[in-house]
XYZ file of C-alpha atoms in Angstrom:
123
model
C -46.673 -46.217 37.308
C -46.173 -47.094 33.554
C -49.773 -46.580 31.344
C -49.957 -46.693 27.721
C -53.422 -46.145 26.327
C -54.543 -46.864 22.785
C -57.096 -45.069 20.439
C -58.054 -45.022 17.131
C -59.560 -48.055 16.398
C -62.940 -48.931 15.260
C -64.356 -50.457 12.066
C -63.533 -49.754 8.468
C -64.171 -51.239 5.011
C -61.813 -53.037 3.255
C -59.395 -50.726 1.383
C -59.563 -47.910 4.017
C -57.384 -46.281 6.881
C -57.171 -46.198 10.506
C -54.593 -44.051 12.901
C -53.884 -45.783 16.139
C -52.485 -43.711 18.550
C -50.591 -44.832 21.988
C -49.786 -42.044 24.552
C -47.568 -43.715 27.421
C -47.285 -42.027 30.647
C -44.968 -42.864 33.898
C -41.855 -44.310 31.784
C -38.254 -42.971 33.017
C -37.347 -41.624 29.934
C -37.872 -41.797 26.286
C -35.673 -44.353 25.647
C -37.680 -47.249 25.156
C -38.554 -49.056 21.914
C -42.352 -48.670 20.840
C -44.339 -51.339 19.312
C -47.634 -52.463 18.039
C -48.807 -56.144 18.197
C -52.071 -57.723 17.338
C -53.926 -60.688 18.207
C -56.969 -62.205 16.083
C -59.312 -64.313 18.079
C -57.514 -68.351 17.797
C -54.509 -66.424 16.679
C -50.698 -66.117 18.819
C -49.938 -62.406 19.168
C -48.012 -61.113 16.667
C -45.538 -58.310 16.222
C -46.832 -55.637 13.697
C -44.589 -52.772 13.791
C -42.075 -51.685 16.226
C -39.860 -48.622 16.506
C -36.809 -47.886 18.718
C -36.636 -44.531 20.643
C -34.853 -42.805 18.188
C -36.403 -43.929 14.909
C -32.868 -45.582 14.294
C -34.556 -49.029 13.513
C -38.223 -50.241 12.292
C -39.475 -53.786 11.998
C -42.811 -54.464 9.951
C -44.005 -57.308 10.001
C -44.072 -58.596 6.196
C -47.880 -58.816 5.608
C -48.034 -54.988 6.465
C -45.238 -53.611 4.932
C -46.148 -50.813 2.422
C -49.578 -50.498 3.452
C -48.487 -49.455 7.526
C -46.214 -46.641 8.913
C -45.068 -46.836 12.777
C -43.661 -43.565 13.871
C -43.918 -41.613 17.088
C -43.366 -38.319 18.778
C -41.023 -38.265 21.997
C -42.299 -34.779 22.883
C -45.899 -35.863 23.437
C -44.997 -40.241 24.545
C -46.878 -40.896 21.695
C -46.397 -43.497 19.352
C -48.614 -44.121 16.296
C -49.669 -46.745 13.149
C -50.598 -45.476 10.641
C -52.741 -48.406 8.662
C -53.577 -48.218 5.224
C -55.088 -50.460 2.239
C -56.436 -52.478 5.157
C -58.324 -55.951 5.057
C -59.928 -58.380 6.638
C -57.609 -60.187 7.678
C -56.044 -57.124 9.698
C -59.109 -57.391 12.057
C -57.945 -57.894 15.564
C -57.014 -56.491 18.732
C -54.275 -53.984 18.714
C -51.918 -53.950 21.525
C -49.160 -50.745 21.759
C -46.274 -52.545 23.863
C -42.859 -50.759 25.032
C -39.213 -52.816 25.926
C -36.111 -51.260 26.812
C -33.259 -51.329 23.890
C -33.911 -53.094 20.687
C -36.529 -54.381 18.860
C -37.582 -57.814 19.789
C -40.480 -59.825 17.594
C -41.300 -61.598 21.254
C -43.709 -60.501 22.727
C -42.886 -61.788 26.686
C -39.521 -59.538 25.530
C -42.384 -56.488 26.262
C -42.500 -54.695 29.741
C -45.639 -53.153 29.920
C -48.573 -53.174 27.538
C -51.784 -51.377 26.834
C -55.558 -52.743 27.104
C -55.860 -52.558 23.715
C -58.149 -51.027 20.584
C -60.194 -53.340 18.328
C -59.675 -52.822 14.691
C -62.555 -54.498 12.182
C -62.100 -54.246 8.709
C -65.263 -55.489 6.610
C -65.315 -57.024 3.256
Protein backbone atom coordinates (compact mmCIF):
# COMPACT_ATOMS: atom_id res chain seq x y z
CA UNK A 1 0.00 0.00 0.00
CA UNK A 2 1.34 3.36 -1.42
CA UNK A 3 1.27 6.43 1.52
CA UNK A 4 2.85 9.67 1.10
CA UNK A 5 2.47 11.98 4.07
CA UNK A 6 3.15 15.70 4.11
CA UNK A 7 4.57 18.07 6.86
CA UNK A 8 5.79 21.27 7.21
CA UNK A 9 3.17 23.49 6.71
CA UNK A 10 1.62 26.02 8.86
CA UNK A 11 1.38 29.82 8.75
CA UNK A 12 4.00 32.39 7.95
CA UNK A 13 4.25 36.12 7.18
CA UNK A 14 4.71 37.38 4.00
CA UNK A 15 8.41 37.32 3.00
CA UNK A 16 9.23 34.16 5.04
CA UNK A 17 10.03 30.32 4.53
CA UNK A 18 8.44 27.08 4.91
CA UNK A 19 10.03 23.33 4.29
CA UNK A 20 7.45 20.84 3.21
CA UNK A 21 8.47 17.54 3.52
CA UNK A 22 6.76 14.24 1.83
CA UNK A 23 8.01 10.79 3.05
CA UNK A 24 6.29 8.04 0.71
CA UNK A 25 6.16 4.58 1.85
CA UNK A 26 4.94 1.19 -0.06
CA UNK A 27 6.16 2.36 -3.72
CA UNK A 28 8.12 -0.50 -5.80
CA UNK A 29 11.02 1.38 -6.25
CA UNK A 30 12.42 4.79 -6.42
CA UNK A 31 11.70 5.40 -9.72
CA UNK A 32 8.86 7.54 -9.71
CA UNK A 33 8.66 11.28 -10.43
CA UNK A 34 7.86 13.48 -7.23
CA UNK A 35 5.70 16.44 -7.26
CA UNK A 36 4.06 19.14 -5.32
CA UNK A 37 0.66 20.68 -6.34
CA UNK A 38 -1.53 23.17 -4.62
CA UNK A 39 -5.01 24.10 -4.58
CA UNK A 40 -6.44 27.58 -3.19
CA UNK A 41 -10.01 27.43 -2.12
CA UNK A 42 -12.21 28.37 -5.84
CA UNK A 43 -8.92 27.57 -7.43
CA UNK A 44 -8.10 24.21 -10.12
CA UNK A 45 -5.10 22.37 -8.67
CA UNK A 46 -2.09 23.39 -9.92
CA UNK A 47 1.33 21.91 -10.50
CA UNK A 48 4.04 23.68 -8.33
CA UNK A 49 7.15 21.80 -8.61
CA UNK A 50 7.88 18.39 -9.75
CA UNK A 51 11.04 16.30 -9.88
CA UNK A 52 11.83 13.01 -11.69
CA UNK A 53 13.55 10.14 -9.73
CA UNK A 54 16.82 11.03 -10.61
CA UNK A 55 16.87 14.82 -10.40
CA UNK A 56 17.39 14.60 -14.31
CA UNK A 57 14.41 17.06 -14.91
CA UNK A 58 12.51 19.89 -12.71
CA UNK A 59 9.40 21.80 -13.64
CA UNK A 60 8.45 25.03 -11.54
CA UNK A 61 5.73 26.39 -12.10
CA UNK A 62 6.55 30.15 -13.28
CA UNK A 63 5.05 32.14 -10.33
CA UNK A 64 7.51 30.16 -8.00
CA UNK A 65 10.49 29.99 -9.78
CA UNK A 66 13.46 31.55 -7.86
CA UNK A 67 11.75 31.82 -4.70
CA UNK A 68 11.05 27.54 -4.46
CA UNK A 69 13.51 24.55 -4.62
CA UNK A 70 11.99 20.85 -5.12
CA UNK A 71 14.57 18.28 -4.35
CA UNK A 72 14.42 14.93 -2.62
CA UNK A 73 16.37 12.15 -1.05
CA UNK A 74 15.86 8.48 -2.50
CA UNK A 75 17.57 7.01 0.58
CA UNK A 76 14.94 8.23 3.04
CA UNK A 77 11.43 8.41 0.07
CA UNK A 78 11.50 11.79 0.86
CA UNK A 79 10.83 14.52 -1.28
CA UNK A 80 10.88 18.20 -0.22
CA UNK A 81 9.93 22.20 -1.22
CA UNK A 82 11.72 24.28 -0.11
CA UNK A 83 9.51 27.78 -0.21
CA UNK A 84 10.95 31.00 0.09
CA UNK A 85 10.03 34.90 -0.30
CA UNK A 86 6.50 33.55 0.13
CA UNK A 87 3.08 35.51 -0.22
CA UNK A 88 -0.22 35.56 0.01
CA UNK A 89 -1.12 34.41 -2.74
CA UNK A 90 0.92 31.05 -2.08
CA UNK A 91 -1.72 30.23 0.64
CA UNK A 92 -3.29 26.93 -0.11
CA UNK A 93 -3.35 23.37 0.34
CA UNK A 94 -0.25 21.53 -0.57
CA UNK A 95 -0.58 18.21 -2.10
CA UNK A 96 2.94 15.91 -2.60
CA UNK A 97 1.77 13.63 -5.67
CA UNK A 98 4.03 10.75 -7.36
CA UNK A 99 3.56 9.32 -11.37
CA UNK A 100 5.65 6.88 -12.96
CA UNK A 101 8.21 8.38 -15.77
CA UNK A 102 8.11 11.99 -16.64
CA UNK A 103 6.89 14.97 -15.43
CA UNK A 104 3.37 15.72 -16.30
CA UNK A 105 1.65 19.37 -15.31
CA UNK A 106 -1.82 17.10 -15.08
CA UNK A 107 -2.71 16.35 -12.29
CA UNK A 108 -5.25 13.05 -13.11
CA UNK A 109 -1.54 12.04 -14.83
CA UNK A 110 -0.76 11.44 -10.70
CA UNK A 111 -1.11 7.87 -9.13
CA UNK A 112 -1.34 8.35 -5.67
CA UNK A 113 -1.45 11.51 -3.59
CA UNK A 114 -1.10 12.70 -0.06
CA UNK A 115 -3.87 14.32 2.35
CA UNK A 116 -2.23 17.31 2.23
CA UNK A 117 -0.52 20.35 4.51
CA UNK A 118 -2.08 23.83 4.62
CA UNK A 119 0.29 26.62 3.96
CA UNK A 120 -1.02 30.42 5.08
CA UNK A 121 1.04 33.17 4.35
CA UNK A 122 -0.25 36.58 5.99
CA UNK A 123 0.16 40.02 4.73
Amino acid sequence: QVQLVESGGGLVQAGGSLRLSCAASGLADSSYTMGWFRQAPEKERELVAAITWNGGFIYYLDSVKGRFTISRDNAKNTVYLQMNSLTPEDTAVYYCATRRLAVRTTPGLYEYWGQGTQVTVSS
